[in-house]
Amino acid sequence: MAGMLASPSYAQDKSGDITIVLSSAVDVVEPCHMNSTGYIGQVLKANVVETLTRMDPKTSEIKPNLATEWKQVDPQTWQITLRQGVKFQDGTDFNADAVIAALNRQFSPELQCRDTIRLFGKTTIETKALDPYTVEIKTSTPTPLMPTTLSQIGMTALSTSTTEATKSPVGTGPYVFTSWDPASKLVLTRFDGYWGNKPQVSQATYVWREEPALRASMVKVGEADLGLQIAPQDVDTQMDIGYLNADTSRIRIFMDKPPLNDIRVRKALNMAFDRTAFVGSIMSADALPASQYMLPSVSGYDDSLKPWAYDPEQAKALVEEARAAGVPVDTPIDLYGSQFMQANLDEMLQTLTQSWQEVGLNVQIRMVDKIQHSAMRRKPYPTDRGPTMVHELHDNTAGDAFFTMMVYYTSEGALSNISDPTLDAVLNDAAVSTGDKRRSLFQQANWTIQQDVVPDIMLFHMVSYMRIGSRVSFTPDFTTGGQLELAAISLK
């Protein structure tokens, strides 16, 4: 067991204890991964560690949090005014020195923070304290979305290691990281020294069960108060709330080996199945077929892009055309998936592979655990693999295409299989632009990616279901997949 034992100052009100059942084990608790790995964010973000700014989920407006004000001095310089009177859970002061340490920690080469490339791309920062409660951030390139970026970075105490992933995070949030057994559960306890309003929940215990029906049953019989990722077939309209979350589901195509290096094969993969047939059966009736890797509400989304049309005859013709040109289309293609990603994933992948077989492609499913799945997705990629595809989810809760495009579609993106200098130039120009130009450049890049490169098989904008027990009240929104704020839970 790792973590920090609760002290008498974190006294528990037993009537305020709740249990939350997740779909996946919490096997990492490093805050600099929490925006790239949703299950970490669900536990830590806004609970243990807080951010300098926060985004209003109803309006997407950036509002004060640990920072009270911010101003852009020039295109590459921001000044951030900090909230005074805030303490970390270890009793140390929240001030400029702590913020500088937390920001610089994101760039630690030893930590390999997953969030950094998503938030900053190739941009680097220089920080300094102008006074105990004012921080200056200088960036190597113009960063017009700095207030949004700061809503994604957790502020950790000065004592947090910069060379090793923490196993007991310390922040300024309303809950203390109390105990953690990666095999079974994690416990957060209310922090009585919190600077903000006192939440009703006194202690939250997180447990995990892979089977959606079991999560649903635990809430129904009172063993848990909240159950996440309830499968559509298990939905009880009296207990479950459905919501369009920020996740988009896709299959990423590794384009380096035949037959996947042939665009005809990649197009055939997209045209071989009917996305609408999944809706209301394997997928929720409210799921939306996707044409790009972000929600329509994200700035940079291209309304002119439509999901690939179902055309199995054209898919067969493309496969045969590739075969005639010498492409080894019969080569087995490995498709990697992991159950923690979404409910009914097995059924979805089985249906897809059957459709691909019918147009002449040989795709075989490889279900793996979370660690193996992550290794397949991230650079450096395994070198001993054959033609490969990977199912994955991505959420963009920050509202701008930058937080999707730079990590998934640039040559240096940590989750990218594309190497295209022309596309890089468009995306880098978009990243430092503002207003209509920024939006238009990201839309241009989106069109090029989906029509001319075809590096993925876009599936669905996802709907999640949460089961809510009789003891609590909670309303999920599109941020819930990566941030489940305990302070928003009320007790009946």
Coordinates of C-alpha atoms in Angstrom, one line a residue:
M1 CA 0.0 0.0 0.0
A2 CA 1.3 3.4 -1.0
G3 CA 0.1 6.8 0.1
M4 CA -0.3 9.0 3.1
L5 CA -2.2 7.8 6.1
A6 CA -5.0 10.0 7.4
S7 CA -4.2 12.0 10.5
P8 CA -6.6 13.1 13.1
S9 CA -6.9 16.5 11.4
Y10 CA -8.6 14.7 8.5
A11 CA -11.4 13.3 10.7
Q12 CA -14.0 11.3 8.9
D13 CA -17.8 11.8 9.0
K14 CA -18.9 8.2 8.4
S15 CA -22.3 9.2 7.1
G16 CA -20.5 11.2 4.4
D17 CA -18.4 8.3 3.1
I18 CA -19.1 7.2 -0.5
T19 CA -17.8 4.5 -2.8
I20 CA -17.2 5.0 -6.5
V21 CA -16.7 2.0 -8.8
L22 CA -14.5 2.6 -11.9
S23 CA -14.1 0.5 -15.0
S24 CA -10.3 0.4 -14.7
A25 CA -7.7 -0.1 -12.0
V26 CA -5.9 3.0 -10.8
D27 CA -2.4 1.8 -11.2
V28 CA -0.8 5.3 -11.7
V29 CA -1.4 8.4 -9.7
E30 CA 1.1 10.8 -11.4
P31 CA -0.7 14.2 -11.8
C32 CA 1.3 15.1 -15.0
H33 CA -0.5 12.2 -16.8
M34 CA -4.0 13.1 -15.6
N35 CA -5.2 14.8 -18.8
S36 CA -3.9 12.1 -21.1
T37 CA -5.2 9.2 -19.0
G38 CA -8.8 9.9 -17.9
Y39 CA -9.0 7.5 -15.0
I40 CA -6.1 9.4 -13.3
G41 CA -7.9 12.7 -13.8
Q42 CA -11.2 11.3 -12.5
V43 CA -9.5 10.6 -9.1
L44 CA -7.0 13.5 -8.8
K45 CA -8.1 16.5 -10.8
A46 CA -9.9 19.1 -8.7
N47 CA -9.9 16.7 -5.8
V48 CA -6.3 16.3 -4.8
V49 CA -4.6 18.7 -7.2
E50 CA -6.1 21.9 -8.5
T51 CA -5.3 24.0 -11.5
L52 CA -4.5 27.7 -11.8
T53 CA -7.6 28.3 -14.0
R54 CA -10.7 26.3 -14.6
M55 CA -13.1 25.9 -17.6
D56 CA -16.8 26.3 -17.0
P57 CA -18.3 23.1 -18.6
K58 CA -21.5 25.0 -19.5
T59 CA -19.9 27.9 -21.3
S60 CA -16.3 26.8 -21.9
E61 CA -15.3 30.2 -20.3
I62 CA -11.9 30.2 -18.5
K63 CA -12.4 31.3 -14.9
P64 CA -10.1 32.0 -11.9
N65 CA -9.1 29.1 -9.6
L66 CA -5.7 29.1 -7.9
A67 CA -5.0 32.1 -10.1
T68 CA -7.1 35.2 -9.7
E69 CA -6.0 37.2 -12.7
W70 CA -3.8 36.8 -15.8
K71 CA -2.7 39.1 -18.6
Q72 CA -0.7 38.8 -21.8
V73 CA 2.2 41.2 -21.8
D74 CA 3.3 40.3 -25.4
P75 CA 2.7 37.3 -27.7
Q76 CA 5.2 35.2 -25.7
T77 CA 4.8 36.5 -22.1
W78 CA 2.0 36.0 -19.6
Q79 CA 1.7 37.3 -16.0
I80 CA -0.3 35.2 -13.6
T81 CA -1.6 36.6 -10.3
L82 CA -2.0 33.9 -7.6
R83 CA -4.6 33.4 -4.9
Q84 CA -3.2 34.2 -1.4
G85 CA -3.8 32.3 1.8
V86 CA -3.8 28.9 0.2
K87 CA -2.0 25.9 1.8
F88 CA -0.9 22.6 0.3
Q89 CA -2.1 19.5 2.1
D90 CA 1.3 19.1 3.7
G91 CA 1.0 22.5 5.3
T92 CA 3.4 24.4 2.9
D93 CA 2.4 27.7 1.3
F94 CA 1.0 27.9 -2.2
N95 CA 3.0 30.7 -3.8
A96 CA 5.0 31.7 -6.8
D97 CA 7.9 29.3 -6.0
A98 CA 5.5 26.4 -5.8
V99 CA 3.8 27.3 -9.1
I100 CA 7.2 27.6 -10.9
A101 CA 8.3 24.2 -9.6
A102 CA 5.0 22.6 -10.7
L103 CA 5.1 24.2 -14.2
N104 CA 8.8 23.3 -14.7
R105 CA 8.1 19.7 -13.4
Q106 CA 5.9 19.2 -16.5
F107 CA 9.1 19.4 -18.6
S108 CA 11.2 17.0 -16.5
P109 CA 12.9 14.5 -18.9
E110 CA 12.8 11.8 -16.3
L111 CA 9.1 12.0 -15.8
Q112 CA 8.1 12.0 -19.5
C113 CA 4.9 13.7 -18.6
R114 CA 2.2 12.6 -21.0
D115 CA 0.3 15.9 -20.7
T116 CA 3.2 18.1 -21.8
I117 CA 3.3 17.3 -25.5
R118 CA -0.5 17.6 -25.6
L119 CA -0.5 21.0 -23.9
F120 CA 2.6 22.6 -25.3
G121 CA 3.7 20.7 -28.4
K122 CA 7.3 21.8 -29.1
T123 CA 6.9 25.0 -27.1
T124 CA 9.2 25.4 -24.1
I125 CA 8.7 27.8 -21.1
E126 CA 10.8 30.0 -18.8
T127 CA 9.3 31.0 -15.5
K128 CA 10.2 33.5 -12.8
A129 CA 8.6 35.1 -9.7
L130 CA 7.9 38.8 -10.0
D131 CA 6.8 38.8 -6.4
P132 CA 5.6 36.1 -4.0
Y133 CA 2.2 35.9 -5.7
T134 CA 3.0 36.8 -9.3
V135 CA 4.5 34.5 -11.9
E136 CA 5.8 35.4 -15.3
I137 CA 5.7 32.7 -18.0
K138 CA 7.7 33.2 -21.2
T139 CA 7.2 30.8 -24.0
S140 CA 9.4 29.9 -27.0
T141 CA 6.5 30.5 -29.4
P142 CA 3.4 32.6 -29.1
T143 CA 0.9 30.8 -26.9
P144 CA -2.5 32.6 -27.2
L145 CA -4.3 29.8 -25.2
M146 CA -2.2 30.0 -22.1
P147 CA -5.2 30.5 -19.7
T148 CA -6.7 27.4 -21.2
T149 CA -3.5 25.5 -20.9
L150 CA -3.2 26.4 -17.2
S151 CA -6.6 24.8 -16.6
Q152 CA -5.0 21.5 -17.4
I153 CA -1.9 21.5 -15.2
G154 CA -2.1 20.3 -11.6
M155 CA -0.3 22.3 -9.0
T156 CA 1.8 20.0 -6.8
A157 CA 3.7 20.8 -3.6
L158 CA 7.3 21.8 -3.7
S159 CA 8.2 18.4 -2.1
T160 CA 7.0 16.5 -5.1
S161 CA 9.9 14.7 -6.9
T162 CA 10.9 16.0 -10.3
T163 CA 12.7 12.8 -11.3
E164 CA 10.3 10.0 -10.2
A165 CA 6.5 9.7 -10.7
T166 CA 4.8 10.3 -7.4
K167 CA 2.8 7.6 -5.6
S168 CA 1.3 10.0 -3.0
P169 CA 0.4 13.3 -4.7
V170 CA 0.1 16.4 -2.6
G171 CA -1.9 19.4 -3.9
T172 CA -4.2 22.2 -2.7
G173 CA -7.5 20.4 -3.4
P174 CA -10.4 19.6 -1.0
Y175 CA -9.3 16.0 -0.6
V176 CA -6.1 14.3 0.7
F177 CA -4.6 11.3 -1.0
T178 CA -5.0 9.0 1.9
S179 CA -4.2 5.4 0.8
W180 CA -3.8 3.4 -2.3
D181 CA -3.6 -0.3 -3.0
P182 CA -3.1 -0.6 -6.8
A183 CA -4.7 -4.1 -6.6
S184 CA -7.9 -3.1 -5.0
K185 CA -8.8 0.5 -4.0
L186 CA -7.8 4.1 -3.4
V187 CA -9.1 6.4 -0.7
L188 CA -9.4 10.2 -0.6
T189 CA -10.3 12.0 2.7
R190 CA -11.7 15.5 3.0
F191 CA -9.0 18.2 3.8
D192 CA -10.2 20.4 6.6
G193 CA -7.6 23.1 5.7
Y194 CA -9.0 23.6 2.2
W195 CA -9.2 27.2 1.1
G196 CA -12.6 26.9 -0.6
N197 CA -16.0 25.7 0.4
K198 CA -16.3 22.6 2.4
P199 CA -17.7 19.7 0.3
Q200 CA -20.3 17.3 1.7
V201 CA -18.5 14.0 0.9
S202 CA -16.1 13.3 3.8
Q203 CA -14.4 10.3 2.3
A204 CA -14.4 8.6 -1.2
T205 CA -13.3 5.1 -1.7
Y206 CA -12.5 4.1 -5.4
V207 CA -12.7 0.5 -6.4
W208 CA -12.7 -1.0 -9.9
R209 CA -14.5 -3.8 -11.7
E210 CA -14.0 -4.5 -15.4
E211 CA -17.5 -6.0 -16.0
P212 CA -20.1 -3.2 -16.7
A213 CA -22.9 -5.4 -15.3
L214 CA -21.1 -5.8 -12.1
R215 CA -20.5 -2.1 -11.7
A216 CA -24.2 -1.5 -12.3
S217 CA -25.2 -4.2 -9.8
M218 CA -22.9 -2.8 -7.1
V219 CA -24.8 0.5 -7.2
K220 CA -28.2 -1.1 -7.4
V221 CA -27.6 -3.2 -4.2
G222 CA -25.9 -0.3 -2.3
E223 CA -22.3 -1.5 -2.4
A224 CA -21.3 1.6 -4.4
D225 CA -22.8 5.1 -4.8
L226 CA -21.6 5.9 -8.3
G227 CA -20.8 3.5 -11.1
L228 CA -19.1 4.6 -14.3
Q229 CA -19.3 3.4 -17.9
I230 CA -22.5 1.4 -17.6
A231 CA -23.1 -0.6 -20.8
P232 CA -26.1 0.4 -22.9
Q233 CA -27.7 -3.0 -22.5
D234 CA -27.5 -2.6 -18.7
V235 CA -29.1 0.8 -18.5
D236 CA -31.9 1.4 -16.0
T237 CA -33.7 4.6 -16.7
Q238 CA -34.5 5.1 -13.1
M239 CA -30.9 5.0 -11.9
D240 CA -28.7 5.8 -14.9
I241 CA -27.8 9.1 -16.6
G242 CA -26.6 9.3 -20.2
Y243 CA -24.4 12.1 -21.4
L244 CA -22.4 13.0 -24.5
N245 CA -18.9 13.0 -23.0
A246 CA -15.7 14.4 -24.6
D247 CA -14.5 11.1 -25.9
T248 CA -14.2 10.2 -29.5
S249 CA -13.5 6.5 -30.4
R250 CA -11.3 5.6 -33.3
I251 CA -8.9 3.0 -34.6
R252 CA -5.5 4.3 -35.4
I253 CA -3.7 2.8 -38.4
F254 CA 0.1 2.4 -38.3
M255 CA 0.9 3.3 -41.9
D256 CA 4.5 2.0 -42.1
K257 CA 3.9 -1.6 -43.2
P258 CA 1.9 -3.3 -46.0
P259 CA -0.9 -3.5 -46.6
L260 CA -1.7 -0.6 -44.3
N261 CA 0.9 1.7 -46.1
D262 CA -1.5 1.7 -49.1
I263 CA -4.2 4.4 -49.0
R264 CA -6.6 2.2 -50.9
V265 CA -6.6 -0.3 -48.1
R266 CA -7.0 2.4 -45.5
K267 CA -10.0 3.8 -47.3
A268 CA -11.5 0.3 -47.7
L269 CA -11.2 -0.1 -43.9
N270 CA -13.4 3.0 -43.5
M271 CA -15.9 2.1 -46.1
A272 CA -16.5 -1.5 -45.2
F273 CA -18.9 -1.1 -42.3
D274 CA -22.1 0.8 -41.5
R275 CA -21.5 3.1 -38.5
T276 CA -25.3 3.8 -38.1
A277 CA -25.9 0.1 -37.6
F278 CA -24.0 0.2 -34.3
V279 CA -26.1 3.0 -32.9
G280 CA -28.8 1.8 -30.6
S281 CA -27.3 -1.7 -30.4
I282 CA -23.6 -2.1 -29.5
M283 CA -23.4 1.6 -29.0
S284 CA -25.8 3.9 -27.2
A285 CA -28.7 5.2 -29.2
D286 CA -27.3 8.7 -28.6
A287 CA -23.8 8.0 -29.9
L288 CA -22.8 10.0 -33.0
P289 CA -20.8 8.7 -35.9
A290 CA -17.5 10.7 -36.1
S291 CA -15.7 12.3 -39.0
Q292 CA -12.8 13.7 -37.0
Y293 CA -11.0 13.3 -33.7
M294 CA -12.8 15.9 -31.7
L295 CA -16.4 17.1 -30.8
P296 CA -18.3 19.6 -33.0
S297 CA -18.0 22.1 -30.1
V298 CA -14.2 22.2 -30.4
S299 CA -12.8 25.2 -32.3
G300 CA -11.1 23.8 -35.4
Y301 CA -13.8 21.2 -36.1
D302 CA -14.7 21.1 -39.8
D303 CA -18.4 20.9 -40.4
S304 CA -17.9 20.0 -44.1
L305 CA -16.2 16.7 -43.1
K306 CA -18.8 13.9 -42.9
P307 CA -18.4 10.3 -41.6
W308 CA -17.3 7.8 -44.3
A309 CA -20.2 6.4 -46.3
Y310 CA -20.9 2.7 -46.1
D311 CA -20.0 1.3 -49.4
P312 CA -18.8 -2.4 -49.2
E313 CA -18.7 -2.8 -53.0
Q314 CA -16.3 0.1 -53.4
A315 CA -14.3 -1.2 -50.4
K316 CA -13.9 -4.6 -52.2
A317 CA -12.9 -2.8 -55.4
L318 CA -10.2 -0.8 -53.6
V319 CA -8.8 -4.0 -52.0
E320 CA -8.7 -5.8 -55.3
E321 CA -7.1 -2.8 -57.0
A322 CA -4.4 -2.8 -54.3
R323 CA -4.0 -6.6 -54.8
A324 CA -3.5 -6.2 -58.5
A325 CA -0.8 -3.6 -57.8
G326 CA 1.1 -6.1 -55.7
V327 CA 0.0 -5.0 -52.3
P328 CA -0.1 -8.1 -50.0
V329 CA -3.7 -7.5 -48.8
D330 CA -4.0 -11.0 -47.3
T331 CA -1.3 -10.3 -44.7
P332 CA -2.8 -10.6 -41.2
I333 CA -3.3 -7.2 -39.5
D334 CA -3.2 -7.1 -35.7
L335 CA -5.9 -4.9 -34.1
Y336 CA -5.1 -4.1 -30.4
G337 CA -7.8 -3.2 -27.9
S338 CA -8.2 -3.1 -24.2
Q339 CA -11.5 -3.6 -22.2
F340 CA -10.9 -0.5 -20.0
M341 CA -11.4 1.8 -23.0
Q342 CA -15.2 1.4 -23.5
A343 CA -18.2 -0.8 -22.8
N344 CA -19.0 -3.5 -25.4
L345 CA -15.6 -3.1 -27.1
D346 CA -15.3 -6.9 -27.8
E347 CA -18.6 -6.9 -29.6
M348 CA -17.7 -3.8 -31.6
L349 CA -14.3 -5.1 -32.7
Q350 CA -15.8 -8.5 -33.6
T351 CA -18.4 -6.9 -35.8
L352 CA -15.8 -4.7 -37.5
T353 CA -13.4 -7.6 -38.3
Q354 CA -16.3 -9.5 -39.8
S355 CA -17.1 -6.5 -42.1
W356 CA -13.4 -6.2 -43.1
Q357 CA -13.2 -10.0 -43.8
E358 CA -16.1 -9.6 -46.2
V359 CA -14.2 -7.0 -48.3
G360 CA -11.1 -9.1 -48.4
L361 CA -9.0 -8.0 -45.4
N362 CA -7.6 -10.2 -42.7
V363 CA -7.8 -8.4 -39.3
Q364 CA -7.3 -10.3 -36.1
I365 CA -8.1 -8.9 -32.6
R366 CA -5.5 -8.8 -29.9
M367 CA -7.1 -7.8 -26.5
V368 CA -4.4 -6.7 -24.1
D369 CA -4.1 -5.2 -20.6
K370 CA -3.8 -1.5 -20.0
I371 CA 0.0 -1.5 -19.8
Q372 CA 0.5 -3.4 -23.1
H373 CA -2.1 -1.2 -24.7
S374 CA -0.3 2.0 -23.7
A375 CA 3.0 0.6 -25.0
M376 CA 1.5 0.0 -28.4
R377 CA 0.1 3.5 -28.6
R378 CA 3.1 5.6 -27.5
K379 CA 6.5 6.4 -29.0
P380 CA 8.9 4.7 -29.1
Y381 CA 6.7 2.2 -30.8
P382 CA 7.6 -1.5 -30.6
T383 CA 9.8 -2.5 -33.5
D384 CA 8.9 -6.2 -33.6
R385 CA 5.3 -5.8 -34.7
G386 CA 3.7 -6.5 -38.1
P387 CA 0.9 -4.4 -39.7
T388 CA -0.9 -2.9 -36.7
M389 CA -4.0 -0.9 -35.7
V390 CA -4.9 0.2 -32.2
H391 CA -8.3 1.1 -30.8
E392 CA -8.3 4.2 -28.6
L393 CA -10.3 7.1 -27.1
H394 CA -9.4 10.7 -26.9
D395 CA -11.1 13.6 -25.1
N396 CA -10.7 17.2 -25.8
T397 CA -12.2 19.1 -22.9
A398 CA -10.2 22.3 -23.5
G399 CA -12.2 23.3 -26.5
D400 CA -9.5 24.0 -29.0
A401 CA -8.1 21.7 -31.8
F402 CA -4.5 22.4 -30.7
F403 CA -5.0 19.9 -27.8
T404 CA -5.8 17.2 -30.3
M405 CA -3.9 17.9 -33.4
M406 CA -0.4 18.5 -32.1
V407 CA -0.1 15.2 -30.2
Y408 CA -1.9 13.0 -32.7
Y409 CA -1.1 14.4 -36.2
T410 CA 2.3 16.2 -36.2
S411 CA 5.6 14.4 -37.0
E412 CA 6.8 14.9 -33.4
G413 CA 3.5 14.0 -31.7
A414 CA 3.8 11.4 -29.1
L415 CA 0.7 9.5 -30.5
S416 CA 1.2 10.3 -34.1
N417 CA 1.9 7.9 -37.1
I418 CA 2.2 10.8 -39.6
S419 CA 5.4 12.4 -40.8
D420 CA 4.4 15.2 -43.2
P421 CA 6.4 18.5 -43.2
T422 CA 3.7 20.3 -45.1
L423 CA 1.0 19.3 -42.7
D424 CA 3.4 20.2 -39.8
A425 CA 3.8 23.7 -41.2
V426 CA 0.0 24.2 -41.3
L427 CA -0.5 22.9 -37.8
N428 CA 2.4 25.0 -36.4
D429 CA 1.0 28.1 -38.0
A430 CA -2.4 27.3 -36.6
A431 CA -0.9 26.9 -33.1
V432 CA 0.4 30.4 -32.9
S433 CA -2.5 32.1 -34.7
T434 CA -5.7 33.5 -33.2
G435 CA -9.4 34.0 -34.2
D436 CA -10.7 33.0 -37.6
K437 CA -7.2 32.3 -39.0
R438 CA -6.5 29.8 -36.3
R439 CA -9.8 28.0 -36.7
S440 CA -9.5 28.0 -40.5
L441 CA -5.9 26.5 -40.5
F442 CA -7.0 23.7 -38.1
Q443 CA -10.0 23.0 -40.3
Q444 CA -7.7 22.8 -43.4
A445 CA -5.4 20.4 -41.5
N446 CA -8.4 18.3 -40.5
W447 CA -9.6 18.0 -44.1
T448 CA -6.1 17.0 -45.3
I449 CA -5.7 14.4 -42.6
Q450 CA -9.1 12.7 -43.1
Q451 CA -9.3 12.9 -46.9
D452 CA -5.8 12.8 -48.2
V453 CA -3.8 10.8 -45.5
V454 CA -6.5 8.6 -43.9
P455 CA -4.4 7.6 -40.8
D456 CA -7.4 6.3 -38.8
I457 CA -10.9 4.8 -38.8
M458 CA -13.1 7.3 -37.1
L459 CA -15.9 5.6 -35.1
F460 CA -18.1 7.5 -32.7
H461 CA -18.5 10.5 -30.4
M462 CA -19.2 8.6 -27.3
V463 CA -22.1 8.6 -24.9
S464 CA -21.4 7.4 -21.3
Y465 CA -23.9 6.2 -18.7
M466 CA -23.4 6.7 -15.0
R467 CA -25.4 4.8 -12.4
I468 CA -26.2 7.0 -9.4
G469 CA -27.3 5.5 -6.1
S470 CA -30.0 6.6 -3.8
R471 CA -27.7 8.3 -1.3
V472 CA -26.2 10.9 -3.6
S473 CA -27.0 13.5 -6.2
F474 CA -24.6 14.2 -9.1
T475 CA -25.0 15.5 -12.6
P476 CA -22.3 14.4 -15.1
D477 CA -21.2 16.5 -18.0
F478 CA -18.7 16.2 -20.9
T479 CA -15.7 16.7 -18.6
T480 CA -16.7 13.7 -16.3
G481 CA -14.6 11.3 -18.3
G482 CA -11.5 13.0 -17.1
Q483 CA -12.6 14.9 -14.0
L484 CA -15.1 13.7 -11.4
E485 CA -15.3 16.5 -8.8
L486 CA -16.2 15.1 -5.4
A487 CA -17.3 18.6 -4.3
A488 CA -20.1 18.5 -6.9
I489 CA -21.6 15.4 -5.2
S490 CA -24.3 16.2 -2.7
L491 CA -25.7 13.8 -0.1
K492 CA -29.4 13.1 0.3

